[in-house]
């Protein structure tokens, strides 16, 4: 009986050691693959910049879909803060400059004095331009460059995804319906940029 217990205990120890060794090797391989991918892509900066463009265009794409005859029940106004936090730095600074100020000024004048000439589909883009222009510098840069903006982007993506799945009648139906695929793919692309930021922050 003691001999059997000793063999069982020894076998368990060997199995544990093998599993630990395998996990260590997997971690080393994953780190090497990540470093190799970063080197090939020109570093983490290129990946972050590229994915921020992808995320921003995905959010703009969803706004366009919602303003066409593919209208959905999603709360697309949440895409305004998402775009604010995910815009590439070059485009963000450009829109916060004189160009964005003039666009915001014209939008406000049209909305106040010529409301009939201000279409409904310009409400959300106008709100985005106003947010970009009037956001205090401390808030704009501090929130965009910290984990706060990343968490907000993830929360917006999760909320829009679950609302879209609920409206479609399930995850499978969101890919099966005629207009569901385009919305689903657009929402899933919203996760690319914040997830990449989290991975690079951890690594």
Steps between C-alpha positions, in 0.01 A plus 500: 500500500785738593683408180189586295458835676868582442469423126186714474667789680812473280290488183304808607824691565641406159177603328496836681863566409435415134196727489695786658782452251253499210333819625839670532588401144165627373559836672845526342364412156212750532740776610738421213211504252376831638849656482546370145164641391583837655836505321344417165227760546748772591445497875208542735445858391413400146257233618326739738476773237372264231239341728380841617426583134315168463294560815413858404390404150297211642315740730442745214381209285244405766379860516453504122312169513270635769424815298410308183211263436689236705384677815545300820380531858852550636583803710742632240555827687744298714724487195577871548709448818646183345628696200624773734715250691615293201575766236859484373711778654567675168129521412409589858736798508389610153132505600580683825672773299363783288333263255290336771415839651367629169296186443356522852424870454314439172308209655389712797395791274300269273336328797403825672396727213424263212356186664316402183831475317657287776410135423447246776787282385743782585405500870750233610792615277438857621506379861829320435664812354375709792635247750838495327525879496370592846646214706756644746858420409571331831198268469554429130864397524493344846201275424612401150851404606402305812314177567179699567435552129576135426252379764231737372552372144469140619185575697341672199592208275359244746176694541447543125579134435257367759227741382554393140492129591183552704332689214603227254360222718828335588866489401440258214221711355723807504709329231208343313276801438532697178633820656625345823844398376610853411399635842653203684834528320507875558434457872758221536761727340436748781676259737824482300653830610422489876601134525832578330557790739435270797737233365780748438446651845528160669797385292 
